[in-house]
CSV table of C-alpha atoms in Angstrom, one decimal:
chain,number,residue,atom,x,y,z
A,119,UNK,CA,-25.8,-66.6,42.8
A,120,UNK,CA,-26.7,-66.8,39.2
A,121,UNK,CA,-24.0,-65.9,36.9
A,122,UNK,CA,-24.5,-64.9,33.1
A,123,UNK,CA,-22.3,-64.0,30.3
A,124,UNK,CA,-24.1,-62.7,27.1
A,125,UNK,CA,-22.4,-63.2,23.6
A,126,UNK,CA,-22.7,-59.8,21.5
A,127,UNK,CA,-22.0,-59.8,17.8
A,128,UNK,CA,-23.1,-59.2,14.3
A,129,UNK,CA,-21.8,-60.6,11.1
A,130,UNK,CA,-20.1,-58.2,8.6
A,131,UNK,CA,-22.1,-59.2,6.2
A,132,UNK,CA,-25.1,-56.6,4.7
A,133,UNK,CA,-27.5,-59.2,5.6
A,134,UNK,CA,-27.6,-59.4,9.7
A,135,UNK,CA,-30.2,-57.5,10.4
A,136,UNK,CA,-30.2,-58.0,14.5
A,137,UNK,CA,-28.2,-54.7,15.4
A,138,UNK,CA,-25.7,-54.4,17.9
A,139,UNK,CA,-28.1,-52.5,20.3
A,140,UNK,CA,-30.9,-55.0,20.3
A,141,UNK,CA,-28.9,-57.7,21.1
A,142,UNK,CA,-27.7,-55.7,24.0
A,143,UNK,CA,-31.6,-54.8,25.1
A,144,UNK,CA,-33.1,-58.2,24.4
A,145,UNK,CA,-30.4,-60.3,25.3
A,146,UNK,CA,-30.6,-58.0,29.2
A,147,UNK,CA,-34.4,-59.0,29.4
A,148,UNK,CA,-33.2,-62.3,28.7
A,149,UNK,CA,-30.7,-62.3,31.9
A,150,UNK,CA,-33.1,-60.2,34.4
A,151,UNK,CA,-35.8,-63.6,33.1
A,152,UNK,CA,-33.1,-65.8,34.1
A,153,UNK,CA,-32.9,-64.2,37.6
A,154,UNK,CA,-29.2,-62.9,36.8
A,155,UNK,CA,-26.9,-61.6,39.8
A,156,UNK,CA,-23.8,-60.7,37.5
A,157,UNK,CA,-24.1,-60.3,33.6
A,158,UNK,CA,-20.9,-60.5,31.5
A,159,UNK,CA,-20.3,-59.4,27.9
A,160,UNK,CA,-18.3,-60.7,25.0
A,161,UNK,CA,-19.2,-58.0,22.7
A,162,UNK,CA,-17.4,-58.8,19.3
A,163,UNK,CA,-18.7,-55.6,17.5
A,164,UNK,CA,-19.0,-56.5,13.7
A,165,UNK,CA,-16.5,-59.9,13.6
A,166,UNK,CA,-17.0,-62.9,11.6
A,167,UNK,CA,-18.6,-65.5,12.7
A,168,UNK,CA,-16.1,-68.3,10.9
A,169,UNK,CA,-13.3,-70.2,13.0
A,170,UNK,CA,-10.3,-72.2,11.8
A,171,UNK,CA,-12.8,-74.7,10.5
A,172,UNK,CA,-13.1,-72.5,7.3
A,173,UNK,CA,-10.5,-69.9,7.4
A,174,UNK,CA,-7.1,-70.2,6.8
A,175,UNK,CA,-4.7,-70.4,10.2
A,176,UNK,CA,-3.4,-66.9,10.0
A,177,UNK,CA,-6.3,-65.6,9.5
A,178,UNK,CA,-6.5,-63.4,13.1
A,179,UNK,CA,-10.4,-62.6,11.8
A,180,UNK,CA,-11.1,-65.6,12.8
A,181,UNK,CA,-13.9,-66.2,15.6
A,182,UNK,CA,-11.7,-68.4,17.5
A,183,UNK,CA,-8.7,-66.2,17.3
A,184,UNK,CA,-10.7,-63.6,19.1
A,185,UNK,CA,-8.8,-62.9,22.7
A,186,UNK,CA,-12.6,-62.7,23.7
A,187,UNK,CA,-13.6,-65.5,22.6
A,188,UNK,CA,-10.6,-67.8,24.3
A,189,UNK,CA,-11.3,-66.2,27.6
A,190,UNK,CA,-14.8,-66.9,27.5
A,191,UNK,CA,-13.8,-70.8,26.5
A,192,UNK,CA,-11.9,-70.2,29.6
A,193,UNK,CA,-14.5,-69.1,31.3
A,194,UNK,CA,-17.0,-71.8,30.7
A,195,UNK,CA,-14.7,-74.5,30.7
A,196,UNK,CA,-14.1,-73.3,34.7
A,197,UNK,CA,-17.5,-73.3,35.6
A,198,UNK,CA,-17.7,-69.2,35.5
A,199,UNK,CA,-20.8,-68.7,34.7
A,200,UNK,CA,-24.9,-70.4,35.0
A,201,UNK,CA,-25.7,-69.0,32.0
A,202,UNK,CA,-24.2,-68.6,28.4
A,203,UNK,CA,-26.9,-66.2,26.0
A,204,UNK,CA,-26.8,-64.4,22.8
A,205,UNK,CA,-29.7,-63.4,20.2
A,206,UNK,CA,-29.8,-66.8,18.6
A,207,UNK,CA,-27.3,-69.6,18.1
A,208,UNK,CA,-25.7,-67.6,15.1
A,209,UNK,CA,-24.4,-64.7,17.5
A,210,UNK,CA,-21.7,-67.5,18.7
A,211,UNK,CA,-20.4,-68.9,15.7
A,212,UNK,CA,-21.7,-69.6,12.2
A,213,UNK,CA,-19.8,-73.2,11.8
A,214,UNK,CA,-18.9,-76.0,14.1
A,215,UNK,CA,-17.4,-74.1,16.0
A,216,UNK,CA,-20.3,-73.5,18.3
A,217,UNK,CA,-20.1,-77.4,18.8
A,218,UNK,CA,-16.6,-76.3,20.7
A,219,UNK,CA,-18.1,-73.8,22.9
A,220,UNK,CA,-21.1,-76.1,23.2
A,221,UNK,CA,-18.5,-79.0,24.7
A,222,UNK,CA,-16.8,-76.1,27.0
A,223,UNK,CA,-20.4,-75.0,28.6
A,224,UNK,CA,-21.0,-78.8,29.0
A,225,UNK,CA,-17.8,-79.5,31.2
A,226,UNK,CA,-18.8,-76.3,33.5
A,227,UNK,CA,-21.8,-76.4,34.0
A,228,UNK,CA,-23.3,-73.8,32.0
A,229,UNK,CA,-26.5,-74.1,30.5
A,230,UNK,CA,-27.2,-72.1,26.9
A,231,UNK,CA,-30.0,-70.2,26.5
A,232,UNK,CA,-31.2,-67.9,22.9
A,233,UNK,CA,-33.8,-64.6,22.5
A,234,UNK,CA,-34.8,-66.5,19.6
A,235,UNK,CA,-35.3,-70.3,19.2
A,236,UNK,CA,-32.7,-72.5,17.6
A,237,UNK,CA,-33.2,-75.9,15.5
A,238,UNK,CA,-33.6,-78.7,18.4
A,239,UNK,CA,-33.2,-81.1,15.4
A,240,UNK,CA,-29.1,-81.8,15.5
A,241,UNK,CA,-29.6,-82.8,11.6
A,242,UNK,CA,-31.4,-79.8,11.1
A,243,UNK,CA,-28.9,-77.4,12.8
A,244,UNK,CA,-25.7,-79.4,11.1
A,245,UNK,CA,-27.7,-78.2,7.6
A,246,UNK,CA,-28.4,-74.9,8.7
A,247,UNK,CA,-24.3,-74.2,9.6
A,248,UNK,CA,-23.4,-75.6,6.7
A,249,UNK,CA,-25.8,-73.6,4.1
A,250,UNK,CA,-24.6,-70.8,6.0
A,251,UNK,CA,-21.3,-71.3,5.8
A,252,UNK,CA,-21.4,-71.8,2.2
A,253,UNK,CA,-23.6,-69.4,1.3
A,254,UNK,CA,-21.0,-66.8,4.0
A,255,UNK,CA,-18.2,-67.9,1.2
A,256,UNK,CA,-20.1,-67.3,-1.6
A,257,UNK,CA,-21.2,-63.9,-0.3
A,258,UNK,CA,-17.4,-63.4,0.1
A,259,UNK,CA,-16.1,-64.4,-3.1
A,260,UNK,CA,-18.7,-62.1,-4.8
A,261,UNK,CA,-17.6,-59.1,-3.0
A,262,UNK,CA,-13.7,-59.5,-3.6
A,263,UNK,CA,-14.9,-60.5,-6.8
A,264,UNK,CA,-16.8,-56.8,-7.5
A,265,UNK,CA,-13.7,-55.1,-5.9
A,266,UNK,CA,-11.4,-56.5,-8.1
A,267,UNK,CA,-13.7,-55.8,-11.1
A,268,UNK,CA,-13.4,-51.9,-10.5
A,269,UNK,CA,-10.1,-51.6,-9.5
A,270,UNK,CA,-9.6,-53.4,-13.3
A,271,UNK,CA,-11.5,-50.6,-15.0
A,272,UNK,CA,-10.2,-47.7,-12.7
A,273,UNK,CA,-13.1,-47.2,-10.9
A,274,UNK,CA,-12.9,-45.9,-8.1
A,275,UNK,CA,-13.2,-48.0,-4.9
A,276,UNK,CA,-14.5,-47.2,-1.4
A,277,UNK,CA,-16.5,-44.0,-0.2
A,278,UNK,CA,-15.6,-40.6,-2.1
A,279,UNK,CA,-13.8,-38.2,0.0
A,280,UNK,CA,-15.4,-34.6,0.8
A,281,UNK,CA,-16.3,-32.8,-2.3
A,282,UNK,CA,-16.7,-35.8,-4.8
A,283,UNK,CA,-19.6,-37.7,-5.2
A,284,UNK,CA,-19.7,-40.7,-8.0
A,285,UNK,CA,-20.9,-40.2,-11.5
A,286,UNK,CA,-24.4,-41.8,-12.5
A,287,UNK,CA,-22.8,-44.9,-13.0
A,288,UNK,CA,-21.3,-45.4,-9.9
A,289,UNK,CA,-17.8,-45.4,-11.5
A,290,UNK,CA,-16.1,-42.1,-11.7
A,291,UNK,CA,-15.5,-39.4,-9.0
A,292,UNK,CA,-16.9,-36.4,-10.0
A,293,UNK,CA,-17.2,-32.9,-8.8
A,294,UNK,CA,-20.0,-32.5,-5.5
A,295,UNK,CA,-21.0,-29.3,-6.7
A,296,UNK,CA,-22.5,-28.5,-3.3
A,297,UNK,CA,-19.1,-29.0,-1.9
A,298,UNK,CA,-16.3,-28.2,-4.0
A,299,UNK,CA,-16.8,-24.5,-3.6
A,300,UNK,CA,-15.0,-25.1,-0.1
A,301,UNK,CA,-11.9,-27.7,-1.8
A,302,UNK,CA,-11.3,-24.6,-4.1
A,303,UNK,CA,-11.3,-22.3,-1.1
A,304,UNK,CA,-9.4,-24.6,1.2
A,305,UNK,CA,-6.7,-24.4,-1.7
A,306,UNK,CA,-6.7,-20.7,-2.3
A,307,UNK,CA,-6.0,-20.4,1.3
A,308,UNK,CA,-3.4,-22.7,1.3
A,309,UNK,CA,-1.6,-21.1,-1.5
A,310,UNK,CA,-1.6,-17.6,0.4
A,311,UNK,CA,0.4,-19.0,3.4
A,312,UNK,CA,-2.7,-20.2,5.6
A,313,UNK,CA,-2.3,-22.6,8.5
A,314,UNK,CA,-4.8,-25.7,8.6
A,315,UNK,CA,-6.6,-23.6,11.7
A,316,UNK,CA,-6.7,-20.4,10.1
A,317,UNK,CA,-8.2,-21.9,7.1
A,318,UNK,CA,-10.8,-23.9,9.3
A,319,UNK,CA,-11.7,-20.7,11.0
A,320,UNK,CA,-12.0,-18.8,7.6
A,321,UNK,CA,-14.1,-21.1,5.8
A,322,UNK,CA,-16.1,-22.0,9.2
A,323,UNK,CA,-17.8,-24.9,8.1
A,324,UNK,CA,-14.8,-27.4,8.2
A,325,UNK,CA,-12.7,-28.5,11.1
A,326,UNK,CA,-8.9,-28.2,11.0
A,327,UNK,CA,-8.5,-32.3,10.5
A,328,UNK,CA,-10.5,-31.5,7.6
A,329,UNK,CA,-8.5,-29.3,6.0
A,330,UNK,CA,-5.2,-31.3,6.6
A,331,UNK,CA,-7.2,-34.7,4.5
A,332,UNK,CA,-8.1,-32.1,2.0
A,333,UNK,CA,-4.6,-31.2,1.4
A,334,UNK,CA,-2.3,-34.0,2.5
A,335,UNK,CA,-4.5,-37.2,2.4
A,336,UNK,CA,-6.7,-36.8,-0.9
A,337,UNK,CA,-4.8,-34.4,-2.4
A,338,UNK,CA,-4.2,-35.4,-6.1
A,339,UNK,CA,-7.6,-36.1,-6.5
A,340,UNK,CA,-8.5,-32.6,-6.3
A,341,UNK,CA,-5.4,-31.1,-7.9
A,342,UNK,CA,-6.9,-33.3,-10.9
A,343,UNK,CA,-10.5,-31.4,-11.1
A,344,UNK,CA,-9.8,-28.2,-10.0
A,345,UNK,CA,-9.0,-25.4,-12.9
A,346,UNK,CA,-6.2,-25.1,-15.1
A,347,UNK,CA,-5.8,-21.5,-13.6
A,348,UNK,CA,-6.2,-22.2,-9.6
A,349,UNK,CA,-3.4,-21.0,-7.6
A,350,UNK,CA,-2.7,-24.7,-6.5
A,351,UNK,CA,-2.5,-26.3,-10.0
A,352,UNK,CA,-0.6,-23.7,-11.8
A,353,UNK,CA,2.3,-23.6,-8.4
A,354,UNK,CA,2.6,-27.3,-8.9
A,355,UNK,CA,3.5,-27.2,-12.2
């Protein structure tokens, strides 16, 4: 019997270009080449690929924290599998971390095997983690650093909500023309006694959930925009 267990994951950064679903088809040819009776998976979805070696130790978005991940130390460590794969070295951890799963796959047995070749060099893979890693903390730094520039100037931060768009800038949420005919309808409705489903079924192009975030969940930022002589703006005041 050969036994495999395939690691699945891709960083959160913008930058990982390997997609979940081509690890998952490359990483199969990989096992069926390897002659595979049984393939596991660790899929970690979008996770970081830092352990306690560079985050803090409540961090729970850590690699190692993962419940996946300690079962598939586990797993090795008890001779579980013949075979540990994933895309590239990367996939497993991004630090030296992978040196702990390395040592686990080493006391059972487990041979590792990458789609893509690795550095053979161990001088030449300890610089690769490491200009990783700091270039990972850098990338990091510069996002919390962007949030935290908008939220200073009021801008708005994170996706606009149905029926805004941003302004040319990037900044402001302004009116989606294309769209705010419906948040004015949505309201008018409301105001004459409505339910969210009989509003849904009136307007016809937006589901009942979508008429409760409308009114409940972004609510003040379209009481804000819509006209002085709506229904809903001149009951609130």
């Amino acid at each position: 019997m050969t036994d495999v267990v395939r690691v699945i994951r891709q960083s959160q950064g913008t930058e990982d270009s390997i997609s979940l679903k081509q690890q998952r088809n490359n990483t199969r040819e990989l096992a069926e080449e390897l002659g595979a009776d049984s393939l596991d998976t660790i899929d970690l979805g979008n996770t970081s690929g830092f352990s306690l070696f560079y985050k803090d130790s409540d961090d729970n978005g850590r690699l190692d924290a993962q419940p996946e991940v300690q079962e598939l130390i586990s797993g090795l460590r008890a001779g579980k599998w013949n075979y540990l794969i994933a895309h590239d070295d990367t996939r497993i951890a991004r630090d030296e971390y992978f040196s702990v799963i390395q040592h686990a796959a080493l006391v059972g047995g487990c041979e590792l095997r990458f789609v893509s070749d690795v550095p053979d060099d161990r001088l030449t893979f300890r610089i690769q983690r490491v200009v990783e890693a700091e270039t990972k903390a850098k990338e990091i730094e510069k996002s919390k650093a962007a949030v935290e520039h908008r939220r200073e100037r009021g801008y708005y931060h994170g996706t606009p909500p149905f029926g805004l768009e941003f302004d040319s800038e990037g900044e402001y949420l302004v009116k989606d023309m294309d769209e705010w005919p419906i948040i004015e309808r949505v309201f008018e409705l409301r105001e004459r006694g409505l339910s969210y489903r009989n509003i849904s079924d009136e307007i016809g192009t937006i589901s009942k959930s979508g008429v409760g975030n409308i009114i409940r969940e972004n609510r003040e930022l379209y009481l804000t925009r819509l006209d002085a002589n709506h229904p809903a703006v001149s009951s609130a005041d």
